[in-house]
PDB file of C-alpha atoms and ligand atoms in Angstrom:
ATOM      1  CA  UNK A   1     -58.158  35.544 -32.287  1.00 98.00           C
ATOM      2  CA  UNK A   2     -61.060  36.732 -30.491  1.00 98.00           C
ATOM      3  CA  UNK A   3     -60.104  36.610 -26.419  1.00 98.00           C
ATOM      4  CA  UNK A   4     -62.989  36.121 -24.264  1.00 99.00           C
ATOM      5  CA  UNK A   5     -63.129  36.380 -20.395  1.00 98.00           C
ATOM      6  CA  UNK A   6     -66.910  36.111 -20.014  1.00 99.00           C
ATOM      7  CA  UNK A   7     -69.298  33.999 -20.241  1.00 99.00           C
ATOM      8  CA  UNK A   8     -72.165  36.680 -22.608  1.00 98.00           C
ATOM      9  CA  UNK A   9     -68.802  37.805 -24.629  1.00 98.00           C
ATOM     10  CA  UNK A  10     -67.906  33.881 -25.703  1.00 99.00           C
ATOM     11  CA  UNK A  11     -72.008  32.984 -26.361  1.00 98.00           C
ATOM     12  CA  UNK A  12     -72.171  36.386 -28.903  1.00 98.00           C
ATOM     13  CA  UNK A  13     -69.002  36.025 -30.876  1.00 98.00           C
ATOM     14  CA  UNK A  14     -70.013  31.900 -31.226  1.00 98.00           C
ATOM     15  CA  UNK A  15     -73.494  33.449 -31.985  1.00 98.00           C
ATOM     16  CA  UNK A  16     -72.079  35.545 -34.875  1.00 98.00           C
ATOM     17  CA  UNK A  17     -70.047  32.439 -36.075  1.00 98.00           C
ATOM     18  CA  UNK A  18     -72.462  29.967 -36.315  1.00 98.00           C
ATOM     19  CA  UNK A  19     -74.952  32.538 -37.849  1.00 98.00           C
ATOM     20  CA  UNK A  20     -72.100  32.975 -40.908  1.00 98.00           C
ATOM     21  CA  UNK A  21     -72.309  29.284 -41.231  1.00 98.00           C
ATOM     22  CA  UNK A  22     -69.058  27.865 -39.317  1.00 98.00           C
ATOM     23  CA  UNK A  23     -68.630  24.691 -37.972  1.00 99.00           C
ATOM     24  CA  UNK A  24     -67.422  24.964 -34.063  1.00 99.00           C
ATOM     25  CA  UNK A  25     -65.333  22.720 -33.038  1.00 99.00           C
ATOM     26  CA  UNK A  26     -64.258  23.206 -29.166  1.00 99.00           C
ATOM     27  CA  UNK A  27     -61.182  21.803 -27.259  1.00 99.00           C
ATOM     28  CA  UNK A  28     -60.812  22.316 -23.460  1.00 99.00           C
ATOM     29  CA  UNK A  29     -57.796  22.133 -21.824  1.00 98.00           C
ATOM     30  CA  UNK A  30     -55.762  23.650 -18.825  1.00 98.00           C
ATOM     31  CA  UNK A  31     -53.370  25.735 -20.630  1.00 98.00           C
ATOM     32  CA  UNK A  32     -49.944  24.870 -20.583  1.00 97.00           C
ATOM     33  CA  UNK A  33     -50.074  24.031 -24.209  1.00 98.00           C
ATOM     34  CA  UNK A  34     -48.142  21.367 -26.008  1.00 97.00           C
ATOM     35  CA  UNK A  35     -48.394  19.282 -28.852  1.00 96.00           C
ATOM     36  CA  UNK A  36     -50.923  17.159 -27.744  1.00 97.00           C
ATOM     37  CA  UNK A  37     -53.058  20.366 -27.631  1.00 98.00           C
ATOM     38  CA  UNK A  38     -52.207  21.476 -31.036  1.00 98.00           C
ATOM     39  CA  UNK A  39     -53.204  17.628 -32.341  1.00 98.00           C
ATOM     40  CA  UNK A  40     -56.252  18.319 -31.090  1.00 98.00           C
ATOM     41  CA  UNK A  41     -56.670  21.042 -33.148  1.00 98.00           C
ATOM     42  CA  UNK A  42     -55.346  19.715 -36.047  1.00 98.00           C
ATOM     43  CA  UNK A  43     -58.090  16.890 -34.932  1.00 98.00           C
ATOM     44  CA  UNK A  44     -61.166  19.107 -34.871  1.00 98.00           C
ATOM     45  CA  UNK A  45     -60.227  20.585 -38.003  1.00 98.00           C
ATOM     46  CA  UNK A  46     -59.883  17.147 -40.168  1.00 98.00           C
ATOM     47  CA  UNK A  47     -63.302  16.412 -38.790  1.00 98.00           C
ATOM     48  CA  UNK A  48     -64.803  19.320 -40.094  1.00 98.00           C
ATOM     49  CA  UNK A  49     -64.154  22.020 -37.550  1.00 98.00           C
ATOM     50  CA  UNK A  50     -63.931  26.138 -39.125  1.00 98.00           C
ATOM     51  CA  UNK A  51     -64.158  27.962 -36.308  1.00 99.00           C
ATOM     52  CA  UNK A  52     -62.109  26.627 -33.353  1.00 99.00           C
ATOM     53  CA  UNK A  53     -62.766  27.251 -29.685  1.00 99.00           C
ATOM     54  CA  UNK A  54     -60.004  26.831 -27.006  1.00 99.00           C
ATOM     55  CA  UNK A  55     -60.955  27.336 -23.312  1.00 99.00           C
ATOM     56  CA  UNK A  56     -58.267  27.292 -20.797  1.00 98.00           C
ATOM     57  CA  UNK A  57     -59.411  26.943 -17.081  1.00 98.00           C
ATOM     58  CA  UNK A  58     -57.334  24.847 -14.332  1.00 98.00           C
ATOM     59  CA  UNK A  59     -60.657  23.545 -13.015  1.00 98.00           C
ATOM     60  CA  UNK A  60     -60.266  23.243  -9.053  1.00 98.00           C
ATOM     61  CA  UNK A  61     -62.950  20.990  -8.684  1.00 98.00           C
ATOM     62  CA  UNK A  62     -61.072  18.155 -10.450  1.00 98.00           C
ATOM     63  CA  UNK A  63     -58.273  18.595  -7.875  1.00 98.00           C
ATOM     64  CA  UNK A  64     -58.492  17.137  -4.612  1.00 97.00           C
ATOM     65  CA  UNK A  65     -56.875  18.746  -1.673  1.00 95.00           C
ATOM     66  CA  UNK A  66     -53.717  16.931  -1.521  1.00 92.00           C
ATOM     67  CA  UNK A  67     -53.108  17.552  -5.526  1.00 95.00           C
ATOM     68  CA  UNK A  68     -51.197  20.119  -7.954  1.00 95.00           C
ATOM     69  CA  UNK A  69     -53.733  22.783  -7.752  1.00 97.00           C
ATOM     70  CA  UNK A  70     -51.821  25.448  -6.596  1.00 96.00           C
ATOM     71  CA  UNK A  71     -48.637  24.031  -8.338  1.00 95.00           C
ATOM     72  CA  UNK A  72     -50.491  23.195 -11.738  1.00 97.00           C
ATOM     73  CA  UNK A  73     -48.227  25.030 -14.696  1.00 97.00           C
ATOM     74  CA  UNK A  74     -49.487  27.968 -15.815  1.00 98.00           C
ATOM     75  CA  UNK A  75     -48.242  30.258 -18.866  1.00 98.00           C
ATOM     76  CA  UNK A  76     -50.875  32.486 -20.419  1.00 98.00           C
ATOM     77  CA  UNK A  77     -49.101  34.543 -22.679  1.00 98.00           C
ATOM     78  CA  UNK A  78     -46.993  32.449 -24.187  1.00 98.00           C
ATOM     79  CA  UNK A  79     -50.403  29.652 -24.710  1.00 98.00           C
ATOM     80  CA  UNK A  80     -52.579  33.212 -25.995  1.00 98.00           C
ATOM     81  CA  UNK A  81     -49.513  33.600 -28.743  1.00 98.00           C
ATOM     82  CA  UNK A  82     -49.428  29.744 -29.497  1.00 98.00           C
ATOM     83  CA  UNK A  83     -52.459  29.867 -30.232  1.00 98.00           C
ATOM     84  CA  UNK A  84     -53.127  32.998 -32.438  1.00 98.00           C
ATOM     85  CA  UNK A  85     -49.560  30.920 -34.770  1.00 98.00           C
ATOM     86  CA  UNK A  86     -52.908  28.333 -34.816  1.00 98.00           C
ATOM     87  CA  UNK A  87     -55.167  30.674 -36.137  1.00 97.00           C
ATOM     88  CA  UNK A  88     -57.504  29.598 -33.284  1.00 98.00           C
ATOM     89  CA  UNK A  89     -60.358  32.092 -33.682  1.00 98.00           C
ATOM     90  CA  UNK A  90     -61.540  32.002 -30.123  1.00 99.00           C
ATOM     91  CA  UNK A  91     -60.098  31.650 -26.770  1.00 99.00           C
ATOM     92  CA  UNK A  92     -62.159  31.674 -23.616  1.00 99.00           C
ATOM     93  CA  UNK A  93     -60.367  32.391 -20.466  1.00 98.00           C
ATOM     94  CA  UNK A  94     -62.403  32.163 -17.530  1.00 98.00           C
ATOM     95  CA  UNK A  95     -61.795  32.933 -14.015  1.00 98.00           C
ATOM     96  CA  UNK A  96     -62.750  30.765 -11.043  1.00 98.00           C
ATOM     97  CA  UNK A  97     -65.143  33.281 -10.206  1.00 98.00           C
ATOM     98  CA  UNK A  98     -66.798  33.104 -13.536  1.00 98.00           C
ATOM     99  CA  UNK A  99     -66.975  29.416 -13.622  1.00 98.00           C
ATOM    100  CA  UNK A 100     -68.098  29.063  -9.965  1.00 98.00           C
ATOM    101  CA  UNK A 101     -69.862  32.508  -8.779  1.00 98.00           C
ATOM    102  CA  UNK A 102     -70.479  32.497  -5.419  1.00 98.00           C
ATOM    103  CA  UNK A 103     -73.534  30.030  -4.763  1.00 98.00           C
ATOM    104  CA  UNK A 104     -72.586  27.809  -7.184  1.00 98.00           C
ATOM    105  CA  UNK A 105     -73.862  23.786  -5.637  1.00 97.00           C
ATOM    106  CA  UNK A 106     -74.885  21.777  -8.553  1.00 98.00           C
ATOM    107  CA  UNK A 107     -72.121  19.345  -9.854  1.00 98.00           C
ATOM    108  CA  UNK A 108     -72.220  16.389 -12.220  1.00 98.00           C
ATOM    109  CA  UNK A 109     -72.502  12.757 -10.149  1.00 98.00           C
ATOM    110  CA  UNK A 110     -70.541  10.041 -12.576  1.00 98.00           C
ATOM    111  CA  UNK A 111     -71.187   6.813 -12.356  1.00 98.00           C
ATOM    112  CA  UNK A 112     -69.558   3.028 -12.291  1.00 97.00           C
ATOM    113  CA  UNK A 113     -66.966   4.017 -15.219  1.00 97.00           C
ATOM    114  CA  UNK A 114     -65.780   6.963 -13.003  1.00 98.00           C
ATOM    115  CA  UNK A 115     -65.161   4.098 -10.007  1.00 97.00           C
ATOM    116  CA  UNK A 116     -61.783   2.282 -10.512  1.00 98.00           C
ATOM    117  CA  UNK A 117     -58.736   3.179 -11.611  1.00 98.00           C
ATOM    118  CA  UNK A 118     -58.266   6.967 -11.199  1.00 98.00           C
ATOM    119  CA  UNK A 119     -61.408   7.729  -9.940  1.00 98.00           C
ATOM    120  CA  UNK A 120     -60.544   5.092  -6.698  1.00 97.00           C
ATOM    121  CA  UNK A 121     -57.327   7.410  -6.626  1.00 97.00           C
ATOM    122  CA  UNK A 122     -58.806  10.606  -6.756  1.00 98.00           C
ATOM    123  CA  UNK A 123     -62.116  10.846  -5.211  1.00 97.00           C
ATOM    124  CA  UNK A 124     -64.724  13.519  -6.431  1.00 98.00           C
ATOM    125  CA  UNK A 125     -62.071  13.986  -9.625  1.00 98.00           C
ATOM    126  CA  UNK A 126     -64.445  12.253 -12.131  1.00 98.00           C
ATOM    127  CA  UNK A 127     -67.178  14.686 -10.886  1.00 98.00           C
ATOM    128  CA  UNK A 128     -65.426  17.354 -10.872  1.00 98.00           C
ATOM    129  CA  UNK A 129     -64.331  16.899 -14.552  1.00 99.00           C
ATOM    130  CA  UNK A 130     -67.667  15.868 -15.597  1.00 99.00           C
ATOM    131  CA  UNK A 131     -69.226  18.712 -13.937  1.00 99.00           C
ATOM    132  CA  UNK A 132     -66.374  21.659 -15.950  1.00 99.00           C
ATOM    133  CA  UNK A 133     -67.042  20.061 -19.276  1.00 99.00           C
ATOM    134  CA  UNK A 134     -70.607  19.981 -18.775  1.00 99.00           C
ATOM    135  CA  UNK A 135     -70.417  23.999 -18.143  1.00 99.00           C
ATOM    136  CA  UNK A 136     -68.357  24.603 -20.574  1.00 99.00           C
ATOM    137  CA  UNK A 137     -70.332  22.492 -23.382  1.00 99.00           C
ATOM    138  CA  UNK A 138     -73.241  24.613 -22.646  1.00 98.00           C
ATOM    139  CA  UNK A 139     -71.310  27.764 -22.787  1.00 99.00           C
ATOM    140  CA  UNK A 140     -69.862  27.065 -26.086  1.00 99.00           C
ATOM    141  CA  UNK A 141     -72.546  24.605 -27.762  1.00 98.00           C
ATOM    142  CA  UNK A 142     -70.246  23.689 -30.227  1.00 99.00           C
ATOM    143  CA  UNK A 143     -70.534  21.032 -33.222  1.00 99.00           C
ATOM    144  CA  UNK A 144     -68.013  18.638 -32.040  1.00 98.00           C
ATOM    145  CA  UNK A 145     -65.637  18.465 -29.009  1.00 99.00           C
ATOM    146  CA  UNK A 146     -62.177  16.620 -28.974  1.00 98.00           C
ATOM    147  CA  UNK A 147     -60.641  15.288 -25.847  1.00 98.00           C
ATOM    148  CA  UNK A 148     -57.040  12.983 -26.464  1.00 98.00           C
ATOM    149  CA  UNK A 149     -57.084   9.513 -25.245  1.00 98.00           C
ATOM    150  CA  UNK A 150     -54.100   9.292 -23.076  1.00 98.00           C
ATOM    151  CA  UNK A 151     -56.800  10.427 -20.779  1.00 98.00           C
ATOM    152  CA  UNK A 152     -58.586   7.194 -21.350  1.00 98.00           C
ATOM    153  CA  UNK A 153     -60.716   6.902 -17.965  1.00 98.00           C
ATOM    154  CA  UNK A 154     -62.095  10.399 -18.905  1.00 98.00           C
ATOM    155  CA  UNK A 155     -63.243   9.495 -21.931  1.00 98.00           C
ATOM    156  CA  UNK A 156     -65.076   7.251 -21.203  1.00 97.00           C
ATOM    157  CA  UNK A 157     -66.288   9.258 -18.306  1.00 98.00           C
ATOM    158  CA  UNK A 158     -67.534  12.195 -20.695  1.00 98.00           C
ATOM    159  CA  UNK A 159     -68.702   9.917 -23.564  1.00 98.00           C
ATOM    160  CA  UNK A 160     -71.167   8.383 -20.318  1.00 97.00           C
ATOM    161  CA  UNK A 161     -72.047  11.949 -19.428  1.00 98.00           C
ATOM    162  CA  UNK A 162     -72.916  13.170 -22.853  1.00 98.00           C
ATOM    163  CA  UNK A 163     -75.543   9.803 -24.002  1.00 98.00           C
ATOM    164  CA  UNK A 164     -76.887   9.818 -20.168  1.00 98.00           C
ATOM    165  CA  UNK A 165     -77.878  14.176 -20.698  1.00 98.00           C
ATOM    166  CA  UNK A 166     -78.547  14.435 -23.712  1.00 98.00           C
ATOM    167  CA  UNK A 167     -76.118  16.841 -24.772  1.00 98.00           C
ATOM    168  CA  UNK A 168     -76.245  17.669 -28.114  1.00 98.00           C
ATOM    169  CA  UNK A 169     -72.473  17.586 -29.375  1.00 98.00           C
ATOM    170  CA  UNK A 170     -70.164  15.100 -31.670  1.00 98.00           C
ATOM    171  CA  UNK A 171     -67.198  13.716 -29.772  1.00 98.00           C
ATOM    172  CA  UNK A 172     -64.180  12.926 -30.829  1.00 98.00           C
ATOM    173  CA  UNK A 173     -61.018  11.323 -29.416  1.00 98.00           C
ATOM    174  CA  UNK A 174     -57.947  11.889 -30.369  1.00 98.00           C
ATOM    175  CA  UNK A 175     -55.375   9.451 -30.259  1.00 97.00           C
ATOM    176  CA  UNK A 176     -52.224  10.019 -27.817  1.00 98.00           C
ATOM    177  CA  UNK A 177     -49.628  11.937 -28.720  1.00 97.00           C
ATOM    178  CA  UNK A 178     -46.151  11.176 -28.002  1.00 98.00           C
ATOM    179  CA  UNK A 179     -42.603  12.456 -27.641  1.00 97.00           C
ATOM    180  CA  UNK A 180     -39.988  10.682 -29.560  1.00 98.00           C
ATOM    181  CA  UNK A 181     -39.075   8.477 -27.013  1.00 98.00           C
ATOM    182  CA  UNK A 182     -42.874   7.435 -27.238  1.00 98.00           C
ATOM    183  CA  UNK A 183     -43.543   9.601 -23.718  1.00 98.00           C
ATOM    184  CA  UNK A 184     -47.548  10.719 -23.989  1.00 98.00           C
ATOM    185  CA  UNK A 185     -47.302  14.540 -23.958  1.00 98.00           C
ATOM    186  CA  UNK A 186     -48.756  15.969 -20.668  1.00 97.00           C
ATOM    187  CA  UNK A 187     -48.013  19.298 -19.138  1.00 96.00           C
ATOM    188  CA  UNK A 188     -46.870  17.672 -16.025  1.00 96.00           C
ATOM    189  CA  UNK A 189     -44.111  16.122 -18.162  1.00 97.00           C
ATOM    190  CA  UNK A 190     -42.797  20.048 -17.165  1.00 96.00           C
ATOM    191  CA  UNK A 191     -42.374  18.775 -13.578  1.00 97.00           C
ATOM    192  CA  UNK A 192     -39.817  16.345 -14.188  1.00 98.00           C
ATOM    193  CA  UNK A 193     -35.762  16.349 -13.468  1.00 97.00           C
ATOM    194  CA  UNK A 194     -34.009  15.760 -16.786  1.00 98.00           C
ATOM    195  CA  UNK A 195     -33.260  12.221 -15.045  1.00 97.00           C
ATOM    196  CA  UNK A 196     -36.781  11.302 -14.274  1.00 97.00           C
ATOM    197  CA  UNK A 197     -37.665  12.762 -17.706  1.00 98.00           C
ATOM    198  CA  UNK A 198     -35.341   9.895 -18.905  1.00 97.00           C
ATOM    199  CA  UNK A 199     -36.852   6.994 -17.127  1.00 97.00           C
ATOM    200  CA  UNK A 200     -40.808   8.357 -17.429  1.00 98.00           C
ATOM    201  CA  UNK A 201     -41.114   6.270 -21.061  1.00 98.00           C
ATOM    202  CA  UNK A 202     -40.738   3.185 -18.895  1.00 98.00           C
ATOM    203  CA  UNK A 203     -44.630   3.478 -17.961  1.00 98.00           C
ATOM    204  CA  UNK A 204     -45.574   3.112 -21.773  1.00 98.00           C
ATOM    205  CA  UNK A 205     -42.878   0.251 -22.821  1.00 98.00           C
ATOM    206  CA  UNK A 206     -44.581  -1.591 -19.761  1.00 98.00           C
ATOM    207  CA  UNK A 207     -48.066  -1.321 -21.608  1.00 98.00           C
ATOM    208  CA  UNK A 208     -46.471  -1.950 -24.629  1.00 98.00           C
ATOM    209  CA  UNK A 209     -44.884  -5.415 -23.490  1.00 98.00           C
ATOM    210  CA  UNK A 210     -48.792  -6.345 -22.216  1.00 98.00           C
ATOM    211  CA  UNK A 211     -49.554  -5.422 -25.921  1.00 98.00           C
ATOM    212  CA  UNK A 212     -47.250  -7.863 -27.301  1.00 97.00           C
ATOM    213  CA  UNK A 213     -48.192 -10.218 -24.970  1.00 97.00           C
ATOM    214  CA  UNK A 214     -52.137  -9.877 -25.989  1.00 96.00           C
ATOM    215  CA  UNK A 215     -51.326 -10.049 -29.593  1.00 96.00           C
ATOM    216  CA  UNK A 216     -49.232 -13.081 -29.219  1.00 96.00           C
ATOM    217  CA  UNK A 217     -52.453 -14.642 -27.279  1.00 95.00           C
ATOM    218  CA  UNK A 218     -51.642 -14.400 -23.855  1.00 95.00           C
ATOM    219  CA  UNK A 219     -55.588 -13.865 -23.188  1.00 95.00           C
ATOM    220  CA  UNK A 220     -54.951 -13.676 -19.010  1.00 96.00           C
ATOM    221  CA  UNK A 221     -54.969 -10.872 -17.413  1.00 97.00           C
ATOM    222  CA  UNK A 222     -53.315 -11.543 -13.957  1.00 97.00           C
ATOM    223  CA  UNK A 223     -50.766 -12.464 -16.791  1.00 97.00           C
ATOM    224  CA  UNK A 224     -50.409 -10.072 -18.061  1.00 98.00           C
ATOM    225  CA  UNK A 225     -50.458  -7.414 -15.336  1.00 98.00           C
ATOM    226  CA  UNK A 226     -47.496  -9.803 -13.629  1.00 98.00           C
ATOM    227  CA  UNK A 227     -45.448  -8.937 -16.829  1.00 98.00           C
ATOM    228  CA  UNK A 228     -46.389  -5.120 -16.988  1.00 98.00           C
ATOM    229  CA  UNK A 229     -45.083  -4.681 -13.097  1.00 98.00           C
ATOM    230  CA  UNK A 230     -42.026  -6.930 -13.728  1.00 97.00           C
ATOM    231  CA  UNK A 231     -41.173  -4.361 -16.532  1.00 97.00           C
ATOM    232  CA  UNK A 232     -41.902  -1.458 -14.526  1.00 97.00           C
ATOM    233  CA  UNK A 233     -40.072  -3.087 -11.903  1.00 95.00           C
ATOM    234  CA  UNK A 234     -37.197  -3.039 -13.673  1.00 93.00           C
ATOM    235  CA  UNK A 235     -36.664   0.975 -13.992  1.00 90.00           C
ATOM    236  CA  UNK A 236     -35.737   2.108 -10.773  1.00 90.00           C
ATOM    237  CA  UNK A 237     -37.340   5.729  -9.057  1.00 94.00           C
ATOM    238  CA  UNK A 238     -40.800   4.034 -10.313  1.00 97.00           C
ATOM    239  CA  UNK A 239     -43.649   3.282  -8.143  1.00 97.00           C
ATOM    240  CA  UNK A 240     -46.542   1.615  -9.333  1.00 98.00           C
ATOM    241  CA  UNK A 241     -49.515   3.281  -8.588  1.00 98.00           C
ATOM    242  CA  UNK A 242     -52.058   0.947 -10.688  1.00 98.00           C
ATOM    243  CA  UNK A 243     -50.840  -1.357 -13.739  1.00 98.00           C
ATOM    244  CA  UNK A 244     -54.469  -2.633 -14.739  1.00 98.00           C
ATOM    245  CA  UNK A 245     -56.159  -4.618 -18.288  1.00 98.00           C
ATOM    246  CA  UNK A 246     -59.301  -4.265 -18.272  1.00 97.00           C
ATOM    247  CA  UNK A 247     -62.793  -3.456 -20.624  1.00 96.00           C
ATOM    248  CA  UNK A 248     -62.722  -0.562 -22.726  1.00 95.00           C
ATOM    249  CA  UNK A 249     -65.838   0.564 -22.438  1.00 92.00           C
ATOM    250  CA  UNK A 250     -67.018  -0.802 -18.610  1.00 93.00           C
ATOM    251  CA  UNK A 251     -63.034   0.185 -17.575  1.00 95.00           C
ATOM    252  CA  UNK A 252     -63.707  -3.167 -15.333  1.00 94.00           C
ATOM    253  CA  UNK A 253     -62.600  -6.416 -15.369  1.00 95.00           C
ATOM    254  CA  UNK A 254     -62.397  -7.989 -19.200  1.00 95.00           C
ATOM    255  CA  UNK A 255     -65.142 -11.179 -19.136  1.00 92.00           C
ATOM    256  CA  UNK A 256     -62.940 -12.454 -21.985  1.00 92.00           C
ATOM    257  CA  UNK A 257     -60.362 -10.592 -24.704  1.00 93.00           C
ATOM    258  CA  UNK A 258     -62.994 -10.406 -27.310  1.00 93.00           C
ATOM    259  CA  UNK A 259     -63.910  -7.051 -26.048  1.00 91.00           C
ATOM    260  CA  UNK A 260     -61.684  -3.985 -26.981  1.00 95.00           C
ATOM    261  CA  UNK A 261     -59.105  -3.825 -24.639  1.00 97.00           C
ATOM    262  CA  UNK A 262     -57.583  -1.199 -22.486  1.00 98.00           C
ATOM    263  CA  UNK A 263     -53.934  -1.234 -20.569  1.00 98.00           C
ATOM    264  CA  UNK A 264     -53.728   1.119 -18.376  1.00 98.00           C
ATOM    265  CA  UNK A 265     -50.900   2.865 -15.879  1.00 98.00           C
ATOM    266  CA  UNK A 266     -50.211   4.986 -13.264  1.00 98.00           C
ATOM    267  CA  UNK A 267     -46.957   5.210 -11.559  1.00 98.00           C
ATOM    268  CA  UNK A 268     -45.236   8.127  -9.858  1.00 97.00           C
ATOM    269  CA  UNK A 269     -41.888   9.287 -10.408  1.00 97.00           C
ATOM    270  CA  UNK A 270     -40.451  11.944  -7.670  1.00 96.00           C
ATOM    271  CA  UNK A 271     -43.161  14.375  -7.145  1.00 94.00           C
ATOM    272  CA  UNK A 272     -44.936  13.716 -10.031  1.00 96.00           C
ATOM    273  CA  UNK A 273     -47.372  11.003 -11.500  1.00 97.00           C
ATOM    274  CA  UNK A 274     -47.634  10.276 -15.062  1.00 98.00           C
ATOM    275  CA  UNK A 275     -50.481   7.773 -16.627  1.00 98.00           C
ATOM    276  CA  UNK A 276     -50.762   6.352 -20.177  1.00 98.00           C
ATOM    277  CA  UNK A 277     -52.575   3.755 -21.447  1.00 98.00           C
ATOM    278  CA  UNK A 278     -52.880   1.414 -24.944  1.00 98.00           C
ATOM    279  CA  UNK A 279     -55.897   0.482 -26.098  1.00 97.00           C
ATOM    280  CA  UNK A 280     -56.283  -3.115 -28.384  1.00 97.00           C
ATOM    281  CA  UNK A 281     -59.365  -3.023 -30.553  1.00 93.00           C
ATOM    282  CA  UNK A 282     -61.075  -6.267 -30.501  1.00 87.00           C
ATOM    283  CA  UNK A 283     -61.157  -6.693 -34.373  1.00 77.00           C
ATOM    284  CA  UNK A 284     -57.325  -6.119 -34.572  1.00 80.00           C
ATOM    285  CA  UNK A 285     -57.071  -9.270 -32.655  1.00 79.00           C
ATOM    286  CA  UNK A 286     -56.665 -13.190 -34.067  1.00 70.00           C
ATOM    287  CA  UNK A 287     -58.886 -15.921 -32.186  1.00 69.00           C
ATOM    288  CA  UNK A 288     -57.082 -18.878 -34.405  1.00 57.00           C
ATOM    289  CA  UNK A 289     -59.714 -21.487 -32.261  1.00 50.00           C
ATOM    290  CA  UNK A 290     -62.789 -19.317 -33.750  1.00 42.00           C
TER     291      UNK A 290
HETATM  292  O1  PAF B   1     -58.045  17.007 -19.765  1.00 97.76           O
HETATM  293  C1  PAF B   1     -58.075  18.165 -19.286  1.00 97.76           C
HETATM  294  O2  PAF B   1     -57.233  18.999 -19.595  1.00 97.76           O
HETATM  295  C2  PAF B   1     -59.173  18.526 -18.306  1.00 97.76           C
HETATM  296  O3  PAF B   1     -59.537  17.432 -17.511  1.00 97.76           O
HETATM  297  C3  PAF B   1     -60.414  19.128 -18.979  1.00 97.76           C
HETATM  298  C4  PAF B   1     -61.083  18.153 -19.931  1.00 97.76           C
HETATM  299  C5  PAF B   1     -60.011  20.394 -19.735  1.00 97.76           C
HETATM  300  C6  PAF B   1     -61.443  19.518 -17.915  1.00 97.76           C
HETATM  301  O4  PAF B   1     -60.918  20.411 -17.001  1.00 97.76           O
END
């Protein structure tokens, strides 16, 4: 695996790769690898991927000041020898300082999908991400990109970003990946007590009882969301941050349920907040009345 630190050093092995005819496929992340990481891997590969790219940067500008910057979990050795066992063939490492040299002032300004949800949250986060991937597509320029959808909101942030600029890259979104008590693997799961650890799947069952709801044609969604906090409700140590259904695509308000559908969390559990989210494709739906 080829380690790079700089910026040059990533564009002239990439260079070298693309000129012997490989495929790049990139995934970002923030280190502290899991097997949500490695799906994504797996994911760039099945779509066509030979010559993988994994940056790891804990981007500050997606942290606001009251946030796990400092505390964010960190392991680079043991992620550097995960990911040579992947046969990853390049890892770009950047510092702060290499991301953001002094001077640095230009960032990416999302729009409404960026609004609700998390972005109402976490103000400046959506630009912050927006602006990191951004830099790091153009460092990289790779052939296809994959980001996992537990991180729904920023999906649909990127997928925005990349149509409104013009970047030249295939996306592709992987779905969640979960422990076996369905948990969506995060590397903030590392924060919790082994007792929060076993109440955290509450957040998805929630989302899942909205699910069954939906598919059993409860089509309201202050329904809905009643159902999803009574559930929550229900595990104690659980605070709901948001428990929202709304449009896949717009992330507001659904005008009716034949749009693909999107169930999202947040909740916070001690110190640390988890989100997940289920997403109901329109077409998996039955409208009996139609
Ligand atoms: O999802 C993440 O890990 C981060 O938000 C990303 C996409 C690597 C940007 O910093």
């Amino acid at each position: 695996m080829i380690l790079a630190t700089t910026i040059d050093d990533t564009r002239a092995a990439i260079a070298k790769a693309r000129v012997a005819g490989r495929t790049i496929g990139f995934i970002p992340t923030m280190g502290f690898l899991h097997d949500g990481h490695f799906s994504l891997i797996d994911t760039a590969r099945t779509n066509g991927a030979d010559f993988i790219v994994v940056s790891i940067f804990v981007n500050p500008t997606q942290f606001g000041p009251n946030e796990d910057f400092e505390r964010y979990p960190r392991d680079e050795a043991r992620d550097k020898a995960v990911l040579e066992g992947k046969a990853v063939d390049l890892l770009f490492l950047p510092s702060v300082g290499v991301m953001y040299p002094p001077g640095s002032q230009t960032l990416v300004h999302t729009g409404a999908v960026a609004q609700p949800l998390e972005g109402e949250r976490r103000p400046g986060h959506f630009d912050g991400v927006a602006t990191v991937v951004l830099k790091l597509l153009n460092i990289v320029q790779p052939d296809l990109a994959v980001f996992g959808r537990k991180d729904a909101q920023q999906c649909a942030v990127i997928e925005r970003m990349v149509r409104d600029l013009d970047v030249p890259v295939k996306l592709v979104f992987a779905e969640t990946a979960r422990e076996d008590d369905d948990l969506a693997r995060s590397s903030r799961n590392s924060y919790l007590s082994a007792d929060e650890r076993a109440i955290a799947p509450a957040l998805y069952r929630a989302l899942r009882a909205g699910e069954v709801a939906i598919r059993r044609g409860i089509h309201d969604s202050v329904a809905i969301e009643a159902l999803m906090r009574k559930a929550i409700e229900e595990s104690p140590g659980l605070t709901i941050d948001y428990l929202a259904v709304i449009d896949a695509e717009t992330f507001l308000a659904p005008a009716d349920f034949r749009r693909d559908i999107l169930l999202a969390g947040a909740v916070k559990l001690g110190r640390t907040r988890l989100i997940d989210n289920v997403r109901i494709a329109r077409t998996s739906l039955h409208f009996s009345h139609l």
